[in-house]
Structure formats: structure tokens, C-alpha cells
Short mmCIF file of C-alpha atoms in Angstrom, two decimals:
data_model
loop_
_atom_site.label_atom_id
_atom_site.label_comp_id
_atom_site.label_asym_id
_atom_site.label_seq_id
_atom_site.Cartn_x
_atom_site.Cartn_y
_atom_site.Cartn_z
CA UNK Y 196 -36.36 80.47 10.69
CA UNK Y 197 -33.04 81.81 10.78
CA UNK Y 198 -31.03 84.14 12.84
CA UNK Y 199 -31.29 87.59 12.79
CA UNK Y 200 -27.73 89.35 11.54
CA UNK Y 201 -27.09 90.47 15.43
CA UNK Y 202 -27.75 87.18 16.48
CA UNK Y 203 -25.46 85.48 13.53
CA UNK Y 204 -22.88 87.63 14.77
CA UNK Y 205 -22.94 86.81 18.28
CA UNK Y 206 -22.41 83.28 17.34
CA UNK Y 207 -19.75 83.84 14.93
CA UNK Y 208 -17.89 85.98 17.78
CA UNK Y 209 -17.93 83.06 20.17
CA UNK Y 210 -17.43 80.46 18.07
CA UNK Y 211 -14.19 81.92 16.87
CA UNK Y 212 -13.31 82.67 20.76
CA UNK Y 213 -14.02 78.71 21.36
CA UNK Y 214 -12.03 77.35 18.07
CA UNK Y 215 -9.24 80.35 17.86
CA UNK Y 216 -8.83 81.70 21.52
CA UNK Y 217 -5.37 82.84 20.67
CA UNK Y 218 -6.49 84.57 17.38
CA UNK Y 219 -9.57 85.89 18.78
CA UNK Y 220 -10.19 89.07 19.73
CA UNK Y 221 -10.53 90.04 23.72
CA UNK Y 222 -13.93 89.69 25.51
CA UNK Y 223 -13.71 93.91 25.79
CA UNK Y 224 -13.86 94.12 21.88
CA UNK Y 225 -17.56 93.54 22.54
CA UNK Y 226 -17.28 97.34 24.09
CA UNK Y 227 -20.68 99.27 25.37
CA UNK Y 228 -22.68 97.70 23.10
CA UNK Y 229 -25.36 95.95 25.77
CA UNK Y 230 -27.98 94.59 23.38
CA UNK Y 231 -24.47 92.81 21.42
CA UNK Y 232 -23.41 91.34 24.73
CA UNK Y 233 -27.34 90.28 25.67
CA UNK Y 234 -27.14 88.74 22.65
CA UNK Y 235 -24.19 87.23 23.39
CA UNK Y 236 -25.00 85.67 26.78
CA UNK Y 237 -27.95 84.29 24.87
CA UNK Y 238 -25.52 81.87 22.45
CA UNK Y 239 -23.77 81.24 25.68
CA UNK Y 240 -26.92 79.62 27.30
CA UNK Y 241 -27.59 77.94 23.83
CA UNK Y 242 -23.55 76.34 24.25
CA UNK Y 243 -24.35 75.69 27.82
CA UNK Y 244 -26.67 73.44 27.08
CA UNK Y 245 -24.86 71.73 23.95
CA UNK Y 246 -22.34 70.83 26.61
CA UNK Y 247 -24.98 68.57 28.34
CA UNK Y 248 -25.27 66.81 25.14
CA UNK Y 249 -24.45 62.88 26.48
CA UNK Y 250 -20.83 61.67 25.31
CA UNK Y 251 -21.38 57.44 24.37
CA UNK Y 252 -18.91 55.77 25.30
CA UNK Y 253 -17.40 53.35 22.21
CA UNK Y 254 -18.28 49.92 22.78
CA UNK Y 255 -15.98 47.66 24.40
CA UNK Y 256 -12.91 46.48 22.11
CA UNK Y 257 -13.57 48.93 19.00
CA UNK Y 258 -9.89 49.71 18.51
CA UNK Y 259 -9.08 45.97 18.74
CA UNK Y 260 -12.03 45.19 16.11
CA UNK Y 261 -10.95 47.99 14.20
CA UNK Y 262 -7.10 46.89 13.94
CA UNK Y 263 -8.65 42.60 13.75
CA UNK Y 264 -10.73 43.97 10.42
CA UNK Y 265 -7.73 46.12 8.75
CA UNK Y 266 -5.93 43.02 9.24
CA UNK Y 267 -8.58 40.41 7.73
CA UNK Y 268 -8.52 42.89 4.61
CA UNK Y 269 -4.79 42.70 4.36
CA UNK Y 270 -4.40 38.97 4.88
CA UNK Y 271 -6.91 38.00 2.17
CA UNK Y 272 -5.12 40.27 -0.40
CA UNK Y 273 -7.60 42.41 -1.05
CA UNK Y 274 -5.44 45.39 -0.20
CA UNK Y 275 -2.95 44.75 -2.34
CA UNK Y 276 -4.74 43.80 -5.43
CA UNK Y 277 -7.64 46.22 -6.20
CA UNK Y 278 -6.93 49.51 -6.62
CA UNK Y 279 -7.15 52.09 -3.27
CA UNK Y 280 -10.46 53.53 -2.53
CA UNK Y 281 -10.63 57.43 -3.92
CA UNK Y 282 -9.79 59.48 -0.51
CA UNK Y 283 -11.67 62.05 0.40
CA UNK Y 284 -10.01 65.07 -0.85
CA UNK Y 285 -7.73 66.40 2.08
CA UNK Y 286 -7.95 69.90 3.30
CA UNK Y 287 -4.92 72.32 4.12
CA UNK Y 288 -4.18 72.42 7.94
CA UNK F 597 1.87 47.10 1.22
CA UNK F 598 1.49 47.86 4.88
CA UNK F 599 2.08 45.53 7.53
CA UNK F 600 -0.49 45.20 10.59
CA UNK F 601 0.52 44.32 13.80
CA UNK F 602 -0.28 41.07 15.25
CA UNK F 603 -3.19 40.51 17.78
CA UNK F 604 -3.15 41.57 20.93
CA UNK F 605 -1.07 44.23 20.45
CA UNK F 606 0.68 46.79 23.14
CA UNK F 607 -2.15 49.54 23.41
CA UNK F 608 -1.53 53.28 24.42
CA UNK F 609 -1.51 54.04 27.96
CA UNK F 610 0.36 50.80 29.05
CA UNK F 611 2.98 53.05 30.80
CA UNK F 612 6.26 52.91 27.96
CA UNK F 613 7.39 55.91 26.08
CA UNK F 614 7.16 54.37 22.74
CA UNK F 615 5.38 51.91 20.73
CA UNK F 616 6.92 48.29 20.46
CA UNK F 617 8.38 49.59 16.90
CA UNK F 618 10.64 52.33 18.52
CA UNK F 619 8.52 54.87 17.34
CA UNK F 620 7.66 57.40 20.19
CA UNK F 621 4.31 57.44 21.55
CA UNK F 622 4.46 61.42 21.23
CA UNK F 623 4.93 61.15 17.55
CA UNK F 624 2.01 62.82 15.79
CA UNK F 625 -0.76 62.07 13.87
CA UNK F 626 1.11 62.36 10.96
CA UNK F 627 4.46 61.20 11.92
CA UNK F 628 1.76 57.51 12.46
CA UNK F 629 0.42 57.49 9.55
CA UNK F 630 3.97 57.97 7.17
CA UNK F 631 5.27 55.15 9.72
CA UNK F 632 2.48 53.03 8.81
CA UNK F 633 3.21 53.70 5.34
CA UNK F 634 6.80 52.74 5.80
CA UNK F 635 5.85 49.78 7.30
CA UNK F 636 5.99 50.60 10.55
CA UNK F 637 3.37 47.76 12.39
CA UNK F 638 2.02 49.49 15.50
CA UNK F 639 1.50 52.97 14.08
CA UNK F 640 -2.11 52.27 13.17
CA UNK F 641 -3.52 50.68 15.97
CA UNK F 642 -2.14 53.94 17.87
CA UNK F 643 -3.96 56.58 15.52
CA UNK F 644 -6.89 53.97 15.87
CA UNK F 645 -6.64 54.13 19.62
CA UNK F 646 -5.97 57.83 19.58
CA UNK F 647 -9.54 58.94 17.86
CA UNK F 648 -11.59 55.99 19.56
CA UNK F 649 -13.30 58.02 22.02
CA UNK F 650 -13.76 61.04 19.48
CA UNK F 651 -14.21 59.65 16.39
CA UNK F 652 -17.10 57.61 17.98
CA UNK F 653 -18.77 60.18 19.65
CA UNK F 654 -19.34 61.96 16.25
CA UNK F 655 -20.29 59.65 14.70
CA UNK F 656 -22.98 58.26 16.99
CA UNK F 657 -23.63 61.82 17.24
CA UNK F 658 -23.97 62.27 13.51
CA UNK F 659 -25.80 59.02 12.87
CA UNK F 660 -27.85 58.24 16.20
CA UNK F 661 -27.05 54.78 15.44
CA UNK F 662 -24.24 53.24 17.87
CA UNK F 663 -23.99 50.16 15.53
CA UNK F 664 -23.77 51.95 12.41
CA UNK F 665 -21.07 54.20 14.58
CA UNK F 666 -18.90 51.28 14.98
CA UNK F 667 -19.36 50.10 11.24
CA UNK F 668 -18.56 53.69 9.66
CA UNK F 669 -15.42 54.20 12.54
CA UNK F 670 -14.21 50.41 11.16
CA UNK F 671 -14.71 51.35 7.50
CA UNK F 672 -13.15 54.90 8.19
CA UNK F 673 -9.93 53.37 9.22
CA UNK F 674 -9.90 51.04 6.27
CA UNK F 675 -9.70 53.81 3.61
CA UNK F 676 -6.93 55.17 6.20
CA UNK F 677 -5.52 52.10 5.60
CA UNK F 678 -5.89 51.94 1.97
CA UNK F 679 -5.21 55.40 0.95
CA UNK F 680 -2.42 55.87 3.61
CA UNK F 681 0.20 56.74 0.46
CA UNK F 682 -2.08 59.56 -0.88
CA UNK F 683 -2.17 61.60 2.22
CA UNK F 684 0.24 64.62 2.36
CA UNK F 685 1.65 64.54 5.92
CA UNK F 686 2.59 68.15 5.65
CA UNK F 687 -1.13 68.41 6.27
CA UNK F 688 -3.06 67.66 8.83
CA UNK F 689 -4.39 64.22 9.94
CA UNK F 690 -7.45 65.17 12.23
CA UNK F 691 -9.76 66.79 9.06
CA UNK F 692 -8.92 64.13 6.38
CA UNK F 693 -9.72 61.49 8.79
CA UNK F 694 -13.01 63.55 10.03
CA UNK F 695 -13.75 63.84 6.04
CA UNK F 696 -13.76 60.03 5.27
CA UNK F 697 -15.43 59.60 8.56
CA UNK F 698 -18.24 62.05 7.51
CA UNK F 699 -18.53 61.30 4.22
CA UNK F 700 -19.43 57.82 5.48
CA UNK F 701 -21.74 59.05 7.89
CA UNK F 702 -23.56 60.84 5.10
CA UNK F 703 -23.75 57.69 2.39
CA UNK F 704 -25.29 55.88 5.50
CA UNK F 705 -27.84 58.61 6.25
CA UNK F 706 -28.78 59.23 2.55
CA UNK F 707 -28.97 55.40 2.19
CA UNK F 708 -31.45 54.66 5.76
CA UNK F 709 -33.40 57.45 3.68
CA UNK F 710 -33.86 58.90 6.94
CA UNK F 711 -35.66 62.28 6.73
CA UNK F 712 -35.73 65.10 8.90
CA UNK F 713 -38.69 66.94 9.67
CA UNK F 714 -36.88 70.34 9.41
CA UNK F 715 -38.80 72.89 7.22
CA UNK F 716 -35.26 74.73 6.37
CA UNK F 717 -34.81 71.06 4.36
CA UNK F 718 -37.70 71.86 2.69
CA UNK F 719 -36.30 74.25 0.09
CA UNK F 720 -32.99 74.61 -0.39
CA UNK F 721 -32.43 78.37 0.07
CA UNK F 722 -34.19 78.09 3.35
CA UNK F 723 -31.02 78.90 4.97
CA UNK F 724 -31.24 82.33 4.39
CA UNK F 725 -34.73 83.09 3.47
CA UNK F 726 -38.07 83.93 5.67
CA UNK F 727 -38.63 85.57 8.71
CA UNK F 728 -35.48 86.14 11.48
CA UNK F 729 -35.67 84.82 14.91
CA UNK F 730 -34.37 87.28 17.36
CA UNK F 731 -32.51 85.54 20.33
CA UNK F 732 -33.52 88.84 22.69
CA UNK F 733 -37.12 88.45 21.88
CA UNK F 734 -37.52 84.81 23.57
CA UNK F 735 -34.65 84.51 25.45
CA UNK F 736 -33.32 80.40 26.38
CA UNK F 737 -33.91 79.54 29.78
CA UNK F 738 -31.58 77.57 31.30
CA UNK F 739 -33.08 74.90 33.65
CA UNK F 740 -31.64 76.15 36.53
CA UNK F 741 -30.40 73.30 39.41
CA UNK F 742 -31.40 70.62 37.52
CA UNK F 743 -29.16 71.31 34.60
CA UNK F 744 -27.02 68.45 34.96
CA UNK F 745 -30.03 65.84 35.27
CA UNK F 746 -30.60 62.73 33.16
CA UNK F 747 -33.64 64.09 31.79
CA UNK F 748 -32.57 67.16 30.88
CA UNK F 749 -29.20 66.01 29.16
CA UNK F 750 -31.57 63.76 27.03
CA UNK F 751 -33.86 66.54 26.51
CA UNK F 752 -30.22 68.19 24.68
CA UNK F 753 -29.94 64.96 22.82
CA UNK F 754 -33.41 64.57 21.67
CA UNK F 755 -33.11 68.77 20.44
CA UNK F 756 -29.46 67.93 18.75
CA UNK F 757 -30.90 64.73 17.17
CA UNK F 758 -33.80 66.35 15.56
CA UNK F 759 -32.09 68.69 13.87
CA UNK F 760 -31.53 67.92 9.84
CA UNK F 761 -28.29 66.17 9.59
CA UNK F 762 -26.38 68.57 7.11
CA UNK F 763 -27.19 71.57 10.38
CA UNK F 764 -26.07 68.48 12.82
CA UNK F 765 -23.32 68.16 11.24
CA UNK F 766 -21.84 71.25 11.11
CA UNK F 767 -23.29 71.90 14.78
CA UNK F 768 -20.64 68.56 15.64
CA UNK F 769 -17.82 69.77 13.66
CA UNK F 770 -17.74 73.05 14.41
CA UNK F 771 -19.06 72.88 17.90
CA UNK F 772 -18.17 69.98 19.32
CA UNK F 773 -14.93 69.01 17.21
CA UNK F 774 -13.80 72.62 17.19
CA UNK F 775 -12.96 72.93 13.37
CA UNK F 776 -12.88 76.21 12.33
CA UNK F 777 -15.59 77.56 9.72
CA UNK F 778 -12.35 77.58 6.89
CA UNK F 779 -11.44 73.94 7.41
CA UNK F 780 -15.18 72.58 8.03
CA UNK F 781 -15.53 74.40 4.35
CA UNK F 782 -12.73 72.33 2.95
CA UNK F 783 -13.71 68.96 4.77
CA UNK F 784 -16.79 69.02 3.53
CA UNK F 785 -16.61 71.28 0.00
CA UNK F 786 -18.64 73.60 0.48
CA UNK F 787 -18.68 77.47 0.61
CA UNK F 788 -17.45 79.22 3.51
CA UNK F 789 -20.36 80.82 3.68
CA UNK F 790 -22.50 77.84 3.63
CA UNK F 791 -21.00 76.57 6.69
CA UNK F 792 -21.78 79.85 8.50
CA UNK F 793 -25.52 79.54 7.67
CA UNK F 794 -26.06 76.68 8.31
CA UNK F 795 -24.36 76.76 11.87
CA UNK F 796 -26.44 80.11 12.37
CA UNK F 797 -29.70 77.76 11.60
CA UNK F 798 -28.02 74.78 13.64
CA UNK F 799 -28.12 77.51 16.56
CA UNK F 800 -31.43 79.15 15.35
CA UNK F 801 -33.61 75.81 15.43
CA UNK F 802 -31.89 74.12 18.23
CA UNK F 803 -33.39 77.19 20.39
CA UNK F 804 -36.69 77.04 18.38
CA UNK F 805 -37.00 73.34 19.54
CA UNK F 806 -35.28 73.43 23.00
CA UNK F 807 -38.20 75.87 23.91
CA UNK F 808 -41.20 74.12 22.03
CA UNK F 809 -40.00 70.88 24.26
CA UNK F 810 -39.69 72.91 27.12
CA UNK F 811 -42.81 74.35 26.59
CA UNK F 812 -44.60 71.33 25.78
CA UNK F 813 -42.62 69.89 28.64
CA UNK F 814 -44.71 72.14 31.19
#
């Protein structure tokens, strides 16, 4: 089921306070409205938790793997002869 | 051509200001990858160093596969590698690598034919259709003192996990990697729109589920 259009916007209000804190507007824009800010403190509890979410940490020499692998590509040519794999198309900044 | 450096190489964090090329260790993302273009021999193994931790975390996130992680992350930085001349560096560096990185993630998902359980996968326009869940009407509860525990950090995992992986992954890109709705809607082609409902049903179902296991829980 999805959210309900209050809820949808409480999101949307912090997640643009997370991801654009300079660009978003002040916690006070919320104003008088108490079922908005209920609703808000809601999400929040919902973010808490995502922050519990474990982290994995990488296993043990995956940079140096990484790096051994580019090179194993470039030193048996293949790099240079076939033609570059289609990026992915590259959005603006 | 580009020219790798030579194993072991110097890695980040090993106290000098710049990389054994010259090149400063404060050089961006995309001041790397043009001097890896140009030839430069250490710039890649610091962008690979750079997104180790992060990179890796989504996509172990995305996947739930730590060895398919590593394999996507290694094949990620190959198309770096091999399509290093078509990136614009007057962009940024972060999304296209996050694109290849996800689009990767996604061939490997679609080919383990692993299926979520989700009914909003059931029918395409379940994004926006049926009843509403009102967060008010059956509030979250937070579990209190014991919110840091094990458990309970797995029972966030197990929730996140379960969720279909095109709402997982915009939960992880938007939540977690902190890409705004525009550029998760260019990363990944899609509407802007679509990204918005499906992070409102990311939300929406990881509350539906944290409760049912909480529930269930006792």
C-alpha cells in the first residue's frame, strides 16, 4: 500500500532537508500545522531506524584486486583492441 | 591507452600530500579520472580507494550478496577504466560511477532471477494505486534502549532486504547515498516522479514490514 499524500509529503520535506540542507527550507516552515509535524516525527522514526541498517565492511584488499584486475585487462590487450564498453549515460551534476 | 600503476602501489592515507605522480591527493574526482586519461598512473587506484568503503556498501546493500559486491565493484571500475575518455569532467564523477555500478547491480539481480515477494511488484502501477497507509494511524515504535542491539540492527537489514529491489534501490540512493530525487532520475532514467513513488512505497512498506516483524516478533 502506499503513502497517503500527507505522509508522501512529510518524506519529501525531510528528505530534501537531509540531501539539500542549504536549499531547504527551515524546520519553522512546517508552522502550526501539528498533524504535518506528527507526521513528520513519524518518517523521522522510520530514518532512525534506516540508520541502524549494518555498514559491511569491503573485504580485505578490494582496492588492490580492483587496481591487480584493471591491470590484467590492460596487459593482455584487451583494452586497447575491442571497442569501449557503452557507458552508462552520465547525468548533469 | 591508459597506463596502470604497478603493484603495490602508494595507497591514500600513507601521510604525503600527493600521489607518487605529483598529482595532489585533494584533486577531485574528476581532476582523477582526466589524469588517468592523460596517463597519469596512480589516479585510478585513488578514485578506486576513494569509493571502496561506499561503493561496497551499496552494493552489498543492493545485491545482499558480498561476493557478487566485490565482482560488480571490480567490473564497475573496469568500464571506468574503459570508458574513462567518454566522461565529461565538467560533470560529476560520484552519479556516473553510481550508474555503471547500479546498472550492474541490476543485470546481476535480473540474471539470479531473484524475486521479491512485494505485492507493489505485482502490477506495475501498484505504485500509486490501492488503498493509502496513514503513518498517524499505526504509528513506528522505536525499540526503545535496545535500539542499537545486534538483533535489532539485523531486524533493519532483514526489513531493507525484503523490500523489491527497484524500492531498495532508490531507498540506497536516495537515502543512504544522498542523491537528490533530480539526479537519482537521471542515473537511473526514469521520471522524476517515478523516483518519488517509489521512495514513498520504499518508506510505506519498510513500516508495513518493520511492524509485521515486530509484531510477529512478540
Amino acid at each position: 500500500m502506499p503513502l497517503n499524500e500527507k505522509d508522501t509529503r512529510a518524506v519529501d520535506w525531510l528528505m530534501n532537508q537531509r540531501n539539500n540542507p542549504t536549499s531547504a527550507p527551515a524546520a519553522d516552515s512546517v508552522g502550526d500545522d501539528v498533524s504535518f509535524s506528527r507526521r513528520i516525527s513519524q518518517v523521522n522514526a522510520i530514518f532512525t531506524l534506516l540508520e541502524l541498517m549494518p555498514e559491511d565492511a569491503p573485504p580485505a584488499g578490494l582496492a588492490e584486486r580492483t587496481l591487480a584486475k584493471l591491470q590484467g585487462t590492460a596487459s593482455d590487450g584487451t583494452i586497447s583492441t575491442r571497442p569501449a564498453v557503452a557507458a552508462a549515460s552520465q547525468p548533469n551534476a | 591507452m591508459n597506463s596502470l600503476p604497478p603493484q603495490p602501489h602508494d595507497t591514500p592515507g600513507d601521510g604525503s600530500s600527493s600521489l607518487p605522480s605529483g598529482l595532489p591527493r585533494s584533486a577531485t574526482d574528476e581532476q582523477l579520472l582526466l589524469a588517468h586519461r592523460n596517463g597519469d598512473p596512480d589516479a585510478i587506484a585513488e578514485l578506486i580507494k576513494r569509493y571502496e568503503r561506499e561503493l561496497f556498501h551499496f552494493l552489498v546493500r543492493f545485491t545482499g550478496d558480498r561476493a557478487a559486491a566485490e565482482d560488480i565493484f571490480q567490473e564497475a571500475f573496469l568500464q571506468v577504466h574503459q570508458s574513462s575518455h567518454q566522461f565529461d569532467t565538467s560533470r560529476r564523477f560520484k552519479p556516473w560511477l553510481f550508474t555503471i555500478a547500479a546498472n550492474k547491480a541490476r543485470d546481476y539481480l535480473r540474471s539470479a532471477s531473484r524475486r521479491s515477494a512485494a505485492p507493489l511488484q505485482a502490477g506495475m502501477g501498484g505504485e500509486g494505486a490501492g488503498e493509502y497507509i496513514d503513518l498517524l494511524e499505526s504509528p513506528i515504535d522505536l525499540p526503545g534502549e535496545q535500539l542499537s542491539d545486534t538483533e535489532t540492527r539485523e531486524r533493519v537489514r532483514k526489513v531493507v532486504m525484503s523490500l523489491p529491489d527497484h524500492l531498495r534501490e532508490i531507498l540506497l540512493l536516495s537515502y543512504f547515498q544522498q542523491f537528490p530525487y533530480k539526479q537519482i532520475s537521471e542515473m537511473l532514467e526514469i521520471p522524476l516522479g517515478t523516483v518519488k513513488s517509489r521512495l514513498h512505497a520504499a518508506v510505506a512498506q519498510f513500516a508495513e514490514r518493520w511492524k509485521s516483524l515486530n509484531r510477529d516478533a512478540g
